[in-house]
mmCIF file of C-alpha atoms in Angstrom:
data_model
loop_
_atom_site.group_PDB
_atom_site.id
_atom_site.type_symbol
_atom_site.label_atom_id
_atom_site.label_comp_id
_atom_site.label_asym_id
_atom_site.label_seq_id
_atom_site.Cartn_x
_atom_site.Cartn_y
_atom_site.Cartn_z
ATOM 1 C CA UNK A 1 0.000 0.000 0.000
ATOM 2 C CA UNK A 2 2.933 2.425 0.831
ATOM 3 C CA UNK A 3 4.742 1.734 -2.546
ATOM 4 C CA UNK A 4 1.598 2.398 -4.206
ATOM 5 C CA UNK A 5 1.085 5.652 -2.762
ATOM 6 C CA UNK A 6 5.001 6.536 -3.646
ATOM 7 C CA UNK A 7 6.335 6.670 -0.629
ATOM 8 C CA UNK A 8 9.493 5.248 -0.492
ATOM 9 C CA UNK A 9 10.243 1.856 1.665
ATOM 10 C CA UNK A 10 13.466 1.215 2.825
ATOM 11 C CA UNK A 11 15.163 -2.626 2.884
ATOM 12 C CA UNK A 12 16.757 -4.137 5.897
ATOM 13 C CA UNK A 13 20.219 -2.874 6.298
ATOM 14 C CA UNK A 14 23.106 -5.231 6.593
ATOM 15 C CA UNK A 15 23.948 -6.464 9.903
ATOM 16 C CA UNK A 16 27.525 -6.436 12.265
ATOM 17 C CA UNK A 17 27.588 -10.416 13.018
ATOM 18 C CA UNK A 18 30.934 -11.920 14.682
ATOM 19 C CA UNK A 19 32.444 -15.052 12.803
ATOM 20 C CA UNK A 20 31.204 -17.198 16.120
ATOM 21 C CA UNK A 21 27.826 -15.811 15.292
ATOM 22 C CA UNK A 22 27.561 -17.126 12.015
ATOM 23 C CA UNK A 23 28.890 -20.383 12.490
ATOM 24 C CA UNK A 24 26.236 -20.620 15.244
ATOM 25 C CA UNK A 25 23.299 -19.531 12.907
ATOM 26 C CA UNK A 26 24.560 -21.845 10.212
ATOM 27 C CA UNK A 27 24.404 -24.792 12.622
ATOM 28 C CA UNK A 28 21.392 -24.304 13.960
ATOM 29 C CA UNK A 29 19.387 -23.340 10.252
ATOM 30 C CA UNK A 30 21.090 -26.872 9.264
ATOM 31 C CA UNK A 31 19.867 -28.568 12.181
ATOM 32 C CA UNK A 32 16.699 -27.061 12.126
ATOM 33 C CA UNK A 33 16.503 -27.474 8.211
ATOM 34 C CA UNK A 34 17.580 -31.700 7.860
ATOM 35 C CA UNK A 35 17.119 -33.776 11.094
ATOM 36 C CA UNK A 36 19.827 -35.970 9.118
ATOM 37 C CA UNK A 37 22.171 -33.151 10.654
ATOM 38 C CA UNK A 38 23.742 -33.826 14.104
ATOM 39 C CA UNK A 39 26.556 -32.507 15.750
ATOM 40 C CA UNK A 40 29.149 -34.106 17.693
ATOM 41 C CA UNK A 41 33.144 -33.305 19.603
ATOM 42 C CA UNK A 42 34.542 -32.400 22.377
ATOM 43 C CA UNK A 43 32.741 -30.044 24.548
ATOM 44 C CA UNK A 44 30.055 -28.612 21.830
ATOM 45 C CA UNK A 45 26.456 -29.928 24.042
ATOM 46 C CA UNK A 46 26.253 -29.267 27.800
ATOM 47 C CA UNK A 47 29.718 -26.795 27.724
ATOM 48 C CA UNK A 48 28.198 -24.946 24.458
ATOM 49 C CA UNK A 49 31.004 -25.382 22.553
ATOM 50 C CA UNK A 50 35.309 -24.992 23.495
ATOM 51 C CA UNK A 51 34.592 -22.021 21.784
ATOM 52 C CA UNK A 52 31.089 -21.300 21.814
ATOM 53 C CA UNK A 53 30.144 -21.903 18.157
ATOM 54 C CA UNK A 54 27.876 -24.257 18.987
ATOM 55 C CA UNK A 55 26.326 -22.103 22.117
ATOM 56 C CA UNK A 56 22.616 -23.003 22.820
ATOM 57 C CA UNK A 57 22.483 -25.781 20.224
ATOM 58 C CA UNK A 58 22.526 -28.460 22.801
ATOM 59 C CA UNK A 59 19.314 -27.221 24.601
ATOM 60 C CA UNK A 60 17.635 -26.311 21.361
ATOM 61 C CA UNK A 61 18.094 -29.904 19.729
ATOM 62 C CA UNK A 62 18.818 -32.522 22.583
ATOM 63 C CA UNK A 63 21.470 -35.334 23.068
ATOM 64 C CA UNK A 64 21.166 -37.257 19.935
ATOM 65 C CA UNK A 65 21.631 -33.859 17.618
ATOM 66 C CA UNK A 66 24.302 -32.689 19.486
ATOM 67 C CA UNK A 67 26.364 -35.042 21.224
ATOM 68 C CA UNK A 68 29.238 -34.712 23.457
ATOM 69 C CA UNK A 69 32.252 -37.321 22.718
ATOM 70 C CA UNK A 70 35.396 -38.266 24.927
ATOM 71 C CA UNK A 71 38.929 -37.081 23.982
ATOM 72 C CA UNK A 72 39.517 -39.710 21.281
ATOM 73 C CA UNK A 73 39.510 -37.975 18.066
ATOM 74 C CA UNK A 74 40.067 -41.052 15.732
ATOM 75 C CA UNK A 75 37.201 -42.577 17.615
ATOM 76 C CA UNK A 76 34.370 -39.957 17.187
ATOM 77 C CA UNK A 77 35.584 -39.290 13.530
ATOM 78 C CA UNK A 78 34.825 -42.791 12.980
ATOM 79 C CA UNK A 79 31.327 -42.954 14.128
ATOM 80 C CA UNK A 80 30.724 -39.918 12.357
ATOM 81 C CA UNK A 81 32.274 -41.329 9.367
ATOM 82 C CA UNK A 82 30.351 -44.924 9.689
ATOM 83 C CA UNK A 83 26.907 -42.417 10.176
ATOM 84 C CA UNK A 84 27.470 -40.691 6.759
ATOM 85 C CA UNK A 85 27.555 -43.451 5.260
ATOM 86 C CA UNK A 86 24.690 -44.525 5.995
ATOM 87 C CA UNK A 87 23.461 -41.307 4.966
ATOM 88 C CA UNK A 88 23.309 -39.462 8.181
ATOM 89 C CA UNK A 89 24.633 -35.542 7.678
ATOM 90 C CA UNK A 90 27.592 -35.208 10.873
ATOM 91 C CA UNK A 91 29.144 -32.607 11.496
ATOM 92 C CA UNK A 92 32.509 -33.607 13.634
ATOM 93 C CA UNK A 93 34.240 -30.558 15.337
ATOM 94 C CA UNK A 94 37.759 -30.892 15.906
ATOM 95 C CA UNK A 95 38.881 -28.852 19.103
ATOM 96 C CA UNK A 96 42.030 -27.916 16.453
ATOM 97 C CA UNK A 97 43.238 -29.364 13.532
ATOM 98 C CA UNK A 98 46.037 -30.154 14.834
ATOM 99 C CA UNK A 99 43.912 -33.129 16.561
ATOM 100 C CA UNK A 100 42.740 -34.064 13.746
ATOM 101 C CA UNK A 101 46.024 -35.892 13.331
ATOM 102 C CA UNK A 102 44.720 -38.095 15.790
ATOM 103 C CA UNK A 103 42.101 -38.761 12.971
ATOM 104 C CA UNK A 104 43.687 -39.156 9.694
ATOM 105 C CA UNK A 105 43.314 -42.464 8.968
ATOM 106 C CA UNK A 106 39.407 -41.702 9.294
ATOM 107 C CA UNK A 107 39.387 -38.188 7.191
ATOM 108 C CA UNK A 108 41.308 -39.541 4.385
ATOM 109 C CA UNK A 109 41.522 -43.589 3.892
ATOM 110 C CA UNK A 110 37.350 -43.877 5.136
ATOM 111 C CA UNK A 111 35.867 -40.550 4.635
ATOM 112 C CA UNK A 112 37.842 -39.139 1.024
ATOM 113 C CA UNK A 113 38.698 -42.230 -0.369
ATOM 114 C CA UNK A 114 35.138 -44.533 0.009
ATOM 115 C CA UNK A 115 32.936 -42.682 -2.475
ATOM 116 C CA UNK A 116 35.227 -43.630 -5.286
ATOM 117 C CA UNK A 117 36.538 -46.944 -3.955
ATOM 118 C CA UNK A 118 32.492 -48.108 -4.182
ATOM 119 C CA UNK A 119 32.357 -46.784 -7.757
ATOM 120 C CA UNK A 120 29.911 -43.687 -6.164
ATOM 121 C CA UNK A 121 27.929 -46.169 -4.365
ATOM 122 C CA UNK A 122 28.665 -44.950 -1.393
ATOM 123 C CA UNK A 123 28.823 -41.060 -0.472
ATOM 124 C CA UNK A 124 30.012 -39.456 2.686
ATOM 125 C CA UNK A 125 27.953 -36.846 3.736
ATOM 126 C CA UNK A 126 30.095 -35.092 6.242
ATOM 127 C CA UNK A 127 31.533 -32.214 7.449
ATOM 128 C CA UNK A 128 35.044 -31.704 9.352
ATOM 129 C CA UNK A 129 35.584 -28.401 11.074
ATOM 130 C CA UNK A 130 37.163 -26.425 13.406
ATOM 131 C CA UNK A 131 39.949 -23.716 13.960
ATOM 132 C CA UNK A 132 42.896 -24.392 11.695
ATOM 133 C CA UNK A 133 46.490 -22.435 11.434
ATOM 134 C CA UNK A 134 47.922 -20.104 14.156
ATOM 135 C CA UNK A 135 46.350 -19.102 17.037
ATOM 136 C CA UNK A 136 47.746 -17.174 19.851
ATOM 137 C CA UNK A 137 50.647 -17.945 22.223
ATOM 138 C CA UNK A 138 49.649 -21.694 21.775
ATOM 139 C CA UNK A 139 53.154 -23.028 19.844
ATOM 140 C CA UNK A 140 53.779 -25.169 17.930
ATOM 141 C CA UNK A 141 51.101 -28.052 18.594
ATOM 142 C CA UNK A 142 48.407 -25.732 18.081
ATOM 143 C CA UNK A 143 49.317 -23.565 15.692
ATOM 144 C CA UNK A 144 49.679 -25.383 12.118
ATOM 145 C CA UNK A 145 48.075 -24.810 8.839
ATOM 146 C CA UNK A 146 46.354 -28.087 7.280
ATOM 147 C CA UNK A 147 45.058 -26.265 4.050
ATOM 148 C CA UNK A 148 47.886 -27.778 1.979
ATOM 149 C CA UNK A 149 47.736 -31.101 3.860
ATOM 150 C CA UNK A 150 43.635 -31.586 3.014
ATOM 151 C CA UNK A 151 43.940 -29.778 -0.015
ATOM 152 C CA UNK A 152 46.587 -32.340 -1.528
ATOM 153 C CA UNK A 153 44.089 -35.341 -0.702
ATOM 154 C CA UNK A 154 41.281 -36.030 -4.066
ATOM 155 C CA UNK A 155 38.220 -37.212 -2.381
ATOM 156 C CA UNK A 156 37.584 -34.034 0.085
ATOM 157 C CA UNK A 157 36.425 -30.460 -0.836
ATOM 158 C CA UNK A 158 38.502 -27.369 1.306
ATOM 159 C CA UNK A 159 36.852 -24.716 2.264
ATOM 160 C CA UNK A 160 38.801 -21.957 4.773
ATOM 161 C CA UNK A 161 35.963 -18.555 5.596
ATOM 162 C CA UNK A 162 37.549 -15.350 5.904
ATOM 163 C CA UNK A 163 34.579 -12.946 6.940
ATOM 164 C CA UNK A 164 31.074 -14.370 8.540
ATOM 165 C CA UNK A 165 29.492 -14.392 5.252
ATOM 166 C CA UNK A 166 32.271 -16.793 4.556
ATOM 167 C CA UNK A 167 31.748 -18.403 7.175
ATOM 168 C CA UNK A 168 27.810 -19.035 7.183
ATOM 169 C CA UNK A 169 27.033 -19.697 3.579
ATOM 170 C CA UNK A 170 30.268 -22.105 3.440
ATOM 171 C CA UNK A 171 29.262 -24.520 6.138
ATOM 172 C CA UNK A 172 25.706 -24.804 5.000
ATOM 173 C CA UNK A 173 26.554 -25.283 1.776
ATOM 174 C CA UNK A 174 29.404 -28.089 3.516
ATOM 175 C CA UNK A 175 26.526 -29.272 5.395
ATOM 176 C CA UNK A 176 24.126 -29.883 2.412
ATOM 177 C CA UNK A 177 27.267 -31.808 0.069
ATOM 178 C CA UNK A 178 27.148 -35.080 -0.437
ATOM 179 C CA UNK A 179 30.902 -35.484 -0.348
ATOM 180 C CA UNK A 180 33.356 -35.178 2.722
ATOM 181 C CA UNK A 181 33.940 -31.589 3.527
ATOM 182 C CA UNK A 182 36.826 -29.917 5.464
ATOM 183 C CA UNK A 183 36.429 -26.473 6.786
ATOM 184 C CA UNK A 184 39.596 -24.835 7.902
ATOM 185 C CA UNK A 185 38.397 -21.913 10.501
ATOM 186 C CA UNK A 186 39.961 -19.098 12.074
ATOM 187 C CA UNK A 187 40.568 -19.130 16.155
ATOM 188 C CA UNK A 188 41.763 -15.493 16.302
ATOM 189 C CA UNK A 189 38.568 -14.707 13.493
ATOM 190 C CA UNK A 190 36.022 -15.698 15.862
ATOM 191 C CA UNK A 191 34.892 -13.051 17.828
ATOM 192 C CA UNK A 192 35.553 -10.436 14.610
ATOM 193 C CA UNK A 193 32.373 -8.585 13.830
ATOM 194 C CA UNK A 194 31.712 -8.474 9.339
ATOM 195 C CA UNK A 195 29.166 -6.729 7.743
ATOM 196 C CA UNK A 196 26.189 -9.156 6.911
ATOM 197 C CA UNK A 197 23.895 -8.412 3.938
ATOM 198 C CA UNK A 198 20.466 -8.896 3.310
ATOM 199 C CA UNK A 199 21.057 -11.789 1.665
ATOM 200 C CA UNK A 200 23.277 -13.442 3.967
ATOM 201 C CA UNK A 201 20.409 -13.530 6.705
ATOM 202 C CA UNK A 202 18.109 -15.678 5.001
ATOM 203 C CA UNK A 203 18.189 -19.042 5.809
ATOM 204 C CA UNK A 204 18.726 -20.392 2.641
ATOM 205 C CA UNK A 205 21.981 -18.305 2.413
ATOM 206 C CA UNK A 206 24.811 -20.342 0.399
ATOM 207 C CA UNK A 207 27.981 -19.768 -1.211
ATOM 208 C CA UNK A 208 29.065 -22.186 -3.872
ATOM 209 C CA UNK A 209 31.809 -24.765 -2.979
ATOM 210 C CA UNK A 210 35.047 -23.982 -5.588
ATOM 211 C CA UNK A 211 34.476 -20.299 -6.044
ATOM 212 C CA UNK A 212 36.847 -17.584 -5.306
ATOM 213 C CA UNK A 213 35.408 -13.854 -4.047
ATOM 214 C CA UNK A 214 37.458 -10.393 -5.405
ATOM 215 C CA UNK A 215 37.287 -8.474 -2.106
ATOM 216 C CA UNK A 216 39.050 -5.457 -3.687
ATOM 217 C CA UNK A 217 39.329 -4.464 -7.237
ATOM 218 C CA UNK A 218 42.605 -3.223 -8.475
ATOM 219 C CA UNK A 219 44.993 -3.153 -11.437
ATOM 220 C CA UNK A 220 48.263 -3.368 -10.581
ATOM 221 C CA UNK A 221 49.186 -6.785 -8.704
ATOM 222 C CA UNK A 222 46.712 -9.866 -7.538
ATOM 223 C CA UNK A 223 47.381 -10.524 -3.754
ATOM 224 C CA UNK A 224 45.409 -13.954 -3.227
ATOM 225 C CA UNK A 225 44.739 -15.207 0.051
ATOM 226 C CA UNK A 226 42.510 -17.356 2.480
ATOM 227 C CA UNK A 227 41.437 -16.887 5.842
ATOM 228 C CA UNK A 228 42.884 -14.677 8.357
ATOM 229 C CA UNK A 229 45.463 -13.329 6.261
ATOM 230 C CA UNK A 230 42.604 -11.939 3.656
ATOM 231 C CA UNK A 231 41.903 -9.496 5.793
ATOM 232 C CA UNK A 232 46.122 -8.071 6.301
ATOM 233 C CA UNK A 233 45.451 -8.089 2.111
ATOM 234 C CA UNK A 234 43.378 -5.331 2.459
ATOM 235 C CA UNK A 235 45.128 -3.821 5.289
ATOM 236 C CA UNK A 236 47.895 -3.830 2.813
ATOM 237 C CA UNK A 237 46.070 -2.775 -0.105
ATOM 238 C CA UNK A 238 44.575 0.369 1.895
ATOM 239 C CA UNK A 239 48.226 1.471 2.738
ATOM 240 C CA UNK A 240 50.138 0.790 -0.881
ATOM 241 C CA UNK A 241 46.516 2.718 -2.683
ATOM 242 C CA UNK A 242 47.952 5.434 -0.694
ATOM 243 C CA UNK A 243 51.419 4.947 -2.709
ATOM 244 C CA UNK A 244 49.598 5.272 -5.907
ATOM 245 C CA UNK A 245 49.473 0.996 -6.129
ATOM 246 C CA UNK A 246 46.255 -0.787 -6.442
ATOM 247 C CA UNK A 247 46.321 -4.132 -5.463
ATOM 248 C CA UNK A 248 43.050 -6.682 -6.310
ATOM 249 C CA UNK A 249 42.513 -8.631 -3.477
ATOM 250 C CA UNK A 250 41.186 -12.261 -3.928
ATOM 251 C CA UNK A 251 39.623 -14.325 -1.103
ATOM 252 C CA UNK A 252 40.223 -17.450 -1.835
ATOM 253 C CA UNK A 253 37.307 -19.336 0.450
ATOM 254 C CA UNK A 254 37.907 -22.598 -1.261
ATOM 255 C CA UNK A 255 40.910 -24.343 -1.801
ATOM 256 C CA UNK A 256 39.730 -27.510 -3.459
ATOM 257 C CA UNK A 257 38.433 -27.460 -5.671
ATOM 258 C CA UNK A 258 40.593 -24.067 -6.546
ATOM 259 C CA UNK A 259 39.031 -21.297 -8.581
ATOM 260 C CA UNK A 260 41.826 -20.994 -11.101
ATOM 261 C CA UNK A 261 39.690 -19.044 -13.833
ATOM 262 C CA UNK A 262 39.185 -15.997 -11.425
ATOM 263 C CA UNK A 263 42.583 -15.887 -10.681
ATOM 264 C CA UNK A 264 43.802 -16.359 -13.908
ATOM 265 C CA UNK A 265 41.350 -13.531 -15.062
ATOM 266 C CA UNK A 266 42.956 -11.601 -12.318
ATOM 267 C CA UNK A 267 46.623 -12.277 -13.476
ATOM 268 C CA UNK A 268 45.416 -11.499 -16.933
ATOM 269 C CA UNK A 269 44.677 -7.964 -16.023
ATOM 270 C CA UNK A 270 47.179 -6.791 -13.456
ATOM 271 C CA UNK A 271 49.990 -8.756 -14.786
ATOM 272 C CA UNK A 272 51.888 -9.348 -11.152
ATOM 273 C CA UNK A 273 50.881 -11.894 -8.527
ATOM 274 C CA UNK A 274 51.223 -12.159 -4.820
ATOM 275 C CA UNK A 275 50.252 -15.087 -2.842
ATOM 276 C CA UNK A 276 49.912 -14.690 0.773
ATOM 277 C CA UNK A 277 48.895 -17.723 3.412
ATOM 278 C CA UNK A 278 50.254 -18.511 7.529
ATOM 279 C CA UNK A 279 51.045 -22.119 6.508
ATOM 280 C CA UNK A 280 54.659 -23.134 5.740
ATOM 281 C CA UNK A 281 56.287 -22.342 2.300
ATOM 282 C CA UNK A 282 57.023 -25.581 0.744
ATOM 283 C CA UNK A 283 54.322 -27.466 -1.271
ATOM 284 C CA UNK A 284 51.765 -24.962 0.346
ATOM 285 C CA UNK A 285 48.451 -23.301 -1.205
ATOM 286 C CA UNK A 286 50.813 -20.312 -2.247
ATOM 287 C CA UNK A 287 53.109 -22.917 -4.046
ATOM 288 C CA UNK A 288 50.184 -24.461 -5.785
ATOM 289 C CA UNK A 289 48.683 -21.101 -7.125
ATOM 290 C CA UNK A 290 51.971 -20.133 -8.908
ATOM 291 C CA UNK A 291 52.610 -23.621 -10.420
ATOM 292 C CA UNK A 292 48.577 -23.714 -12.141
ATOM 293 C CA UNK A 293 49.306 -19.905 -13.331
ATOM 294 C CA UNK A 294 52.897 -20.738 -14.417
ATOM 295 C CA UNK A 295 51.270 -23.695 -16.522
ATOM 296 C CA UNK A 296 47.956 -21.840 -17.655
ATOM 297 C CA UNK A 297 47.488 -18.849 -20.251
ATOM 298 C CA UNK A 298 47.828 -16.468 -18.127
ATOM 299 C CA UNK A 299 51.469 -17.146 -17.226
ATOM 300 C CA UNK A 300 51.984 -15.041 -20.523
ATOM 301 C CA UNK A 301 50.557 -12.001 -19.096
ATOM 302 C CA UNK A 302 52.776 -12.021 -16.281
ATOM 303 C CA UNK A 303 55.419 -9.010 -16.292
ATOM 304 C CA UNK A 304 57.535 -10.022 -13.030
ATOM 305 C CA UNK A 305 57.988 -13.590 -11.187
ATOM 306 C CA UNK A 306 54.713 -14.332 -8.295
ATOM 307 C CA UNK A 307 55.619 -13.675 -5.175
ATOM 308 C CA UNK A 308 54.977 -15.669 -2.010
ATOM 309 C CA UNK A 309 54.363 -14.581 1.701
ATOM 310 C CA UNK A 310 53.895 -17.666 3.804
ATOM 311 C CA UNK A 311 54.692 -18.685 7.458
ATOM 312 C CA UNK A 312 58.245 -19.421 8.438
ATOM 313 C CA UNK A 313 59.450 -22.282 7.650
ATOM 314 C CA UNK A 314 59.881 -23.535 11.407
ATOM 315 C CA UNK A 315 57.629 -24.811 14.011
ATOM 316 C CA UNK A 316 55.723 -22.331 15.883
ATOM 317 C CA UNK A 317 57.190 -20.981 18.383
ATOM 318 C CA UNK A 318 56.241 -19.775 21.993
ATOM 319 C CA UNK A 319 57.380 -16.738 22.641
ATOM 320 C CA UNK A 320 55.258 -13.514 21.387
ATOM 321 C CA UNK A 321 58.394 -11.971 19.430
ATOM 322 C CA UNK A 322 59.068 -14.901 17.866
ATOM 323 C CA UNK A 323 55.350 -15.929 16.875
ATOM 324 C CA UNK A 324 55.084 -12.516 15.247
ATOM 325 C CA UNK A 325 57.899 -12.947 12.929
ATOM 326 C CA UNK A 326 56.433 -16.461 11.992
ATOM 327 C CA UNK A 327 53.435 -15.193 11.100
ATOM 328 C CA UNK A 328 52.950 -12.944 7.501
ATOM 329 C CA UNK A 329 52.243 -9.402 8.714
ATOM 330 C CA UNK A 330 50.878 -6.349 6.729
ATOM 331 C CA UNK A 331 54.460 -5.174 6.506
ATOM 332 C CA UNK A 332 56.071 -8.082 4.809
ATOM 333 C CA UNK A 333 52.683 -8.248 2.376
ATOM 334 C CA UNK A 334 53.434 -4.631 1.355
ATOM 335 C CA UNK A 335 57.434 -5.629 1.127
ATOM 336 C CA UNK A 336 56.560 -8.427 -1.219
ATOM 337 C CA UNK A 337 54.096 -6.480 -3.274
ATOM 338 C CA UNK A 338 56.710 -3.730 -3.669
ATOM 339 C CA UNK A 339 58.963 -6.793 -5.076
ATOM 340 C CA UNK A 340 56.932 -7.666 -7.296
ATOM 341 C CA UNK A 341 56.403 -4.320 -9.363
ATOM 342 C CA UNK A 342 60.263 -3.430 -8.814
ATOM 343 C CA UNK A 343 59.680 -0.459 -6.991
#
């Protein structure tokens, strides 16, 4: 009635929502939308969660939707692994990554491998997650990258959020794949507020699996990254735009399968390439980015050698000093950048 009299009606602003936040609102639409969906690790029912993604979920749903499990990593990956097969939809929380050593056997020889082993008889509806990379002050048993580990393996999808958008509309869309999903979070993105759209409030909010976001146009050099360091991209971008360079920023959000056309595309068009990730430099994400561009068209287009920033090439260590240095910072992004166009 008000548009028809001209007046004119204004649409629901985008929202501040922390990374925790979205995680927790993509659980529970999941749960809510597929009773197939359960949840289950270490301290995510009656403790809401080691760090309160899954907060309320446990009350909301009950025990058999969201299930505590003892400290036994390769055992509750198993029964979540045995469940999607029988096409149940888990969703197995590792308290870090780094546990999920304790589980390879089960992420990689049951969950990636079984779909193809059965000739696609068999699918594996289930989703890994949990914080992946560094932390803070946690060393070196807490603290490692596994994008380049998971990513290596055929049989899983990567996924690794940046902002909440990221994170919401990749873990439903996780959720709601019929093959094994790993989703590499952020400890130290958590409690980060991101602007949420419209869009990205509705419950049926999903971001395709294998597709790459450009945060930040630009024409001078590509800076590709994924999680946590997306976000010292554009700290780094906002500082060199102020030199006169403008960088194009690309969130990567998935690492397998990898979005090679939009960074090709991107190449293409700024002609200089800078890869920036906190896992270790050899055979890592950054590594694999140069060698598809080096051995795609777009290698043609490029006017100086890509660039990497990546963690140091050490376990983490302790000591603040120390971690800081291991880590890529906004300084050595701008350093490498500078590299690249020779100036």
């Amino acid at each position: 009635l008000q548009q028809r009299r001209g007046l004119r009606l204004s649409a629901p602003a985008a929202i501040q929502v922390t990374v925790r936040d979205a995680l927790n609102q993509a659980l529970d639409e999941e749960l809510e939308r597929d009773e197939r969906v359960f949840l289950l690790g270490e301290e995510v029912a009656q403790y809401d969660g080691a760090y309160k993604i899954s907060r309320g979920l446990w009350k909301k749903y009950g025990d058999k939707r969201v299930i505590d499990t003892p400290i036994s990593e390769m055992g509750f990956a198993g029964i979540a692994v045995g469940a999607a097969m029988v096409w149940l939809r888990p969703v197995c929380e590792f308290m870090t990554f780094n546990f999920s050593m304790q589980a390879i056997d089960q992420v990689i020889n049951s969950a990636a491998k079984t779909c193809y082993m059965s000739a696609g008889s068999i699918a594996v509806p289930i989703v890994f997650r949990g914080p992946n990379g560094a932390s803070a002050g946690v060393a070196a048993q807490h603290s490692q990258c596994f994008a380049a580990w998971y990513g290596h393996c055929p049989g899983l999808k990567v996924v690794s959020p940046w902002s909440a958008e990221d994170a919401k509309g990749l873990l439903k869309a996780a959720i709601r794949d019929d093959n094994p999903v790993v989703m590499l979070e952020s400890e130290l993105l958590y409690g980060v507020p991101f602007e949420m759209s419209e869009q990205a409030q509705s419950k049926e909010f999903v971001i395709p699996i294998g597709k790459a976001k450009i945060e930040r146009q630009g024409t001078h050099v590509t800076l590709v990254a994924h999680s946590r360091p997306v976000g010292h991209c554009m700290e780094a971008a906002a500082v060199l735009s102020k030199e006169g360079v403008e960088c194009e920023v690309i969130n990567l959000r998935t690492i397998r399968p990898m979005d090679i056309e939009t960074l090709e595309a991107s190449v293409v068009k700024t002609n200089h390439l800078v890869t920036v990730e906190g896992g270790w430099p050899q055979f890592g994400v950054g590594a694999e980015i140069c060698a598809r561009i080096m051995e795609g068209p777009a290698f043609n287009y490029l006017d100086a050698p890509a660039v990497r920033v990546t963690g140091a090439d050490v376990p983490m260590p302790y000591a603040k000093i120390l971690e800081d240095n291991s880590i890529p910072q906004v300084k050595d992004i701008v350093f490498a950048v500078k590299k690249a166009l020779n100036i």
